[in-house]
Structures are given as C-alpha cells and as structure tokens.
Amino acid sequence: MSAQPDHAPVTTYAPAPGAPAELLAQLRADKRASTWVPAFQREWTAALEESRSTFSLAALYEVIQEWQGRIASAPAVDAFVASGYDDSEFIDMAELRGRRR
C-alpha cells in the first residue's frame, strides 16, 4: 500500500524553500521588472489561494518553474530580437484555427 493518497498528483519538481524569494529578487533585478514583478505576484497569489483550497503545493511549484524558465530564456529572446531577424512571415496558428471554424 502506498503512503500517498490515490488522488494526490506526484510532483516531480520541488523547489528549494527559498526559491520564491530568490526568484522575486531576480525578477526585480531584470530590466523587465516593471511588468514581470506584478505578473509574478498575481500568479503567486492565485497559486497560494489554490494551494490553500486544495492542500497541494503543485500550483506554487508550477509558478516557480514557469518563471524560472522565463528568466532562463530571456537572454535568448533578447538576442533574437536584437538580431533583427525578420519574422513577419510568421504564421499565427490561433488565427488559422479561427478561420477553419
């Protein structure tokens, strides 16, 4: 018999206890802080509320993981934008899906 309830999702990622504070410090130090910090705080607050109602840390872990990914990929995005690569021929898949309906 497992010690985990059947209905509890198994979390594969568990951040360090100080991860949210470290992440917020990184966001505040970034040039996008004026938009990123409020967005992170909104998502974190929503995840906290979900966590309180579900007794699961999964939403909190997900917010941390997503924002760590955004911070990690920001230099590549900046380099792409700075390269002047012409992406004007980009196909918006959402727009295409809307046309087919």
PDB file of C-alpha atoms in Angstrom:
ATOM      1  CA  MET A   1       0.000   0.000   0.000  1.00  0.00           C
ATOM      2  CA  SER A   2       1.292   3.425  -0.925  1.00  0.00           C
ATOM      3  CA  ALA A   3       1.687   6.195   1.621  1.00  0.00           C
ATOM      4  CA  GLN A   4       0.362   8.647  -0.972  1.00  0.00           C
ATOM      5  CA  PRO A   5      -3.399   9.008  -1.450  1.00  0.00           C
ATOM      6  CA  ASP A   6      -4.569   7.848  -4.872  1.00  0.00           C
ATOM      7  CA  HIS A   7      -5.920  11.273  -5.769  1.00  0.00           C
ATOM      8  CA  ALA A   8      -2.751  13.252  -4.967  1.00  0.00           C
ATOM      9  CA  PRO A   9      -0.648  14.084  -8.017  1.00  0.00           C
ATOM     10  CA  VAL A  10       3.013  13.173  -7.698  1.00  0.00           C
ATOM     11  CA  THR A  11       5.131  16.281  -8.003  1.00  0.00           C
ATOM     12  CA  THR A  12       8.333  15.702  -9.937  1.00  0.00           C
ATOM     13  CA  TYR A  13       9.736  19.127  -9.175  1.00  0.00           C
ATOM     14  CA  ALA A  14      10.166  20.510  -5.684  1.00  0.00           C
ATOM     15  CA  PRO A  15      11.960  23.855  -5.470  1.00  0.00           C
ATOM     16  CA  ALA A  16      14.172  24.824  -2.573  1.00  0.00           C
ATOM     17  CA  PRO A  17      12.340  26.557   0.293  1.00  0.00           C
ATOM     18  CA  GLY A  18      13.943  29.901  -0.587  1.00  0.00           C
ATOM     19  CA  ALA A  19      13.187  29.647  -4.310  1.00  0.00           C
ATOM     20  CA  PRO A  20      10.265  32.107  -4.368  1.00  0.00           C
ATOM     21  CA  ALA A  21      12.312  34.834  -2.652  1.00  0.00           C
ATOM     22  CA  GLU A  22      15.323  34.207  -4.893  1.00  0.00           C
ATOM     23  CA  LEU A  23      13.103  34.281  -7.951  1.00  0.00           C
ATOM     24  CA  LEU A  24      11.484  37.544  -6.907  1.00  0.00           C
ATOM     25  CA  ALA A  25      14.938  39.074  -6.357  1.00  0.00           C
ATOM     26  CA  GLN A  26      15.965  38.000  -9.872  1.00  0.00           C
ATOM     27  CA  LEU A  27      12.780  39.451 -11.326  1.00  0.00           C
ATOM     28  CA  ARG A  28      13.323  42.756  -9.524  1.00  0.00           C
ATOM     29  CA  ALA A  29      16.877  42.948 -10.911  1.00  0.00           C
ATOM     30  CA  ASP A  30      15.739  42.344 -14.504  1.00  0.00           C
ATOM     31  CA  LYS A  31      15.099  45.166 -16.957  1.00  0.00           C
ATOM     32  CA  ARG A  32      11.530  43.880 -17.300  1.00  0.00           C
ATOM     33  CA  ALA A  33      10.862  44.260 -13.569  1.00  0.00           C
ATOM     34  CA  SER A  34       8.080  46.795 -14.035  1.00  0.00           C
ATOM     35  CA  THR A  35       5.941  44.201 -15.810  1.00  0.00           C
ATOM     36  CA  TRP A  36       7.372  40.919 -14.567  1.00  0.00           C
ATOM     37  CA  VAL A  37       7.208  41.569 -10.812  1.00  0.00           C
ATOM     38  CA  PRO A  38       3.474  42.423 -10.743  1.00  0.00           C
ATOM     39  CA  ALA A  39       2.715  39.477 -13.062  1.00  0.00           C
ATOM     40  CA  PHE A  40       4.666  37.086 -10.849  1.00  0.00           C
ATOM     41  CA  GLN A  41       2.957  38.428  -7.742  1.00  0.00           C
ATOM     42  CA  ARG A  42      -0.506  37.958  -9.303  1.00  0.00           C
ATOM     43  CA  GLU A  43       0.295  34.387 -10.335  1.00  0.00           C
ATOM     44  CA  TRP A  44       1.877  33.614  -6.950  1.00  0.00           C
ATOM     45  CA  THR A  45      -1.159  34.982  -5.086  1.00  0.00           C
ATOM     46  CA  ALA A  46      -3.519  32.916  -7.225  1.00  0.00           C
ATOM     47  CA  ALA A  47      -1.378  29.810  -6.671  1.00  0.00           C
ATOM     48  CA  LEU A  48      -1.387  30.441  -2.911  1.00  0.00           C
ATOM     49  CA  GLU A  49      -5.180  30.608  -2.908  1.00  0.00           C
ATOM     50  CA  GLU A  50      -5.393  27.404  -4.932  1.00  0.00           C
ATOM     51  CA  SER A  51      -2.917  25.752  -2.585  1.00  0.00           C
ATOM     52  CA  ARG A  52      -4.999  26.716   0.431  1.00  0.00           C
ATOM     53  CA  SER A  53      -8.151  25.265  -1.067  1.00  0.00           C
ATOM     54  CA  THR A  54      -6.598  22.073  -2.473  1.00  0.00           C
ATOM     55  CA  PHE A  55      -3.936  21.373   0.159  1.00  0.00           C
ATOM     56  CA  SER A  56      -1.485  20.876  -2.710  1.00  0.00           C
ATOM     57  CA  LEU A  57       1.745  22.703  -3.458  1.00  0.00           C
ATOM     58  CA  ALA A  58       1.586  21.830  -7.155  1.00  0.00           C
ATOM     59  CA  ALA A  59       0.321  25.254  -8.270  1.00  0.00           C
ATOM     60  CA  LEU A  60       3.076  27.013  -6.334  1.00  0.00           C
ATOM     61  CA  TYR A  61       5.725  24.732  -7.808  1.00  0.00           C
ATOM     62  CA  GLU A  62       4.321  25.342 -11.284  1.00  0.00           C
ATOM     63  CA  VAL A  63       4.519  29.140 -10.908  1.00  0.00           C
ATOM     64  CA  ILE A  64       8.130  28.911  -9.757  1.00  0.00           C
ATOM     65  CA  GLN A  65       9.083  26.552 -12.567  1.00  0.00           C
ATOM     66  CA  GLU A  66       7.427  28.689 -15.247  1.00  0.00           C
ATOM     67  CA  TRP A  67       9.072  31.899 -14.052  1.00  0.00           C
ATOM     68  CA  GLN A  68      12.468  30.215 -13.759  1.00  0.00           C
ATOM     69  CA  GLY A  69      12.010  29.203 -17.380  1.00  0.00           C
ATOM     70  CA  ARG A  70      11.116  32.747 -18.405  1.00  0.00           C
ATOM     71  CA  ILE A  71      14.205  34.137 -16.705  1.00  0.00           C
ATOM     72  CA  ALA A  72      16.408  31.443 -18.217  1.00  0.00           C
ATOM     73  CA  SER A  73      15.109  32.044 -21.742  1.00  0.00           C
ATOM     74  CA  ALA A  74      15.127  35.860 -21.564  1.00  0.00           C
ATOM     75  CA  PRO A  75      18.712  36.246 -22.889  1.00  0.00           C
ATOM     76  CA  ALA A  76      17.889  34.109 -25.935  1.00  0.00           C
ATOM     77  CA  VAL A  77      14.739  36.131 -26.600  1.00  0.00           C
ATOM     78  CA  ASP A  78      16.701  39.377 -26.261  1.00  0.00           C
ATOM     79  CA  ALA A  79      19.353  38.083 -28.677  1.00  0.00           C
ATOM     80  CA  PHE A  80      16.677  37.074 -31.182  1.00  0.00           C
ATOM     81  CA  VAL A  81      15.014  40.481 -31.019  1.00  0.00           C
ATOM     82  CA  ALA A  82      18.360  42.270 -31.280  1.00  0.00           C
ATOM     83  CA  SER A  83      19.375  40.191 -34.308  1.00  0.00           C
ATOM     84  CA  GLY A  84      16.768  41.906 -36.423  1.00  0.00           C
ATOM     85  CA  TYR A  85      15.567  38.560 -37.743  1.00  0.00           C
ATOM     86  CA  ASP A  86      12.540  39.116 -39.936  1.00  0.00           C
ATOM     87  CA  ASP A  87       9.691  37.083 -38.542  1.00  0.00           C
ATOM     88  CA  SER A  88       7.000  38.930 -40.469  1.00  0.00           C
ATOM     89  CA  GLU A  89       6.132  35.726 -42.323  1.00  0.00           C
ATOM     90  CA  PHE A  90       5.231  34.046 -39.042  1.00  0.00           C
ATOM     91  CA  ILE A  91       2.002  32.114 -39.249  1.00  0.00           C
ATOM     92  CA  ASP A  92      -0.349  32.704 -36.349  1.00  0.00           C
ATOM     93  CA  MET A  93      -1.748  29.229 -35.699  1.00  0.00           C
ATOM     94  CA  ALA A  94      -4.534  30.592 -33.490  1.00  0.00           C
ATOM     95  CA  GLU A  95      -5.664  32.806 -36.342  1.00  0.00           C
ATOM     96  CA  LEU A  96      -5.533  29.875 -38.752  1.00  0.00           C
ATOM     97  CA  ARG A  97      -7.630  27.725 -36.425  1.00  0.00           C
ATOM     98  CA  GLY A  98     -10.199  30.517 -36.190  1.00  0.00           C
ATOM     99  CA  ARG A  99     -10.537  30.694 -39.974  1.00  0.00           C
ATOM    100  CA  ARG A 100     -11.284  26.988 -40.282  1.00  0.00           C
ATOM    101  CA  ARG A 101     -14.287  27.123 -37.950  1.00  0.00           C
TER     102      ARG A 101
END
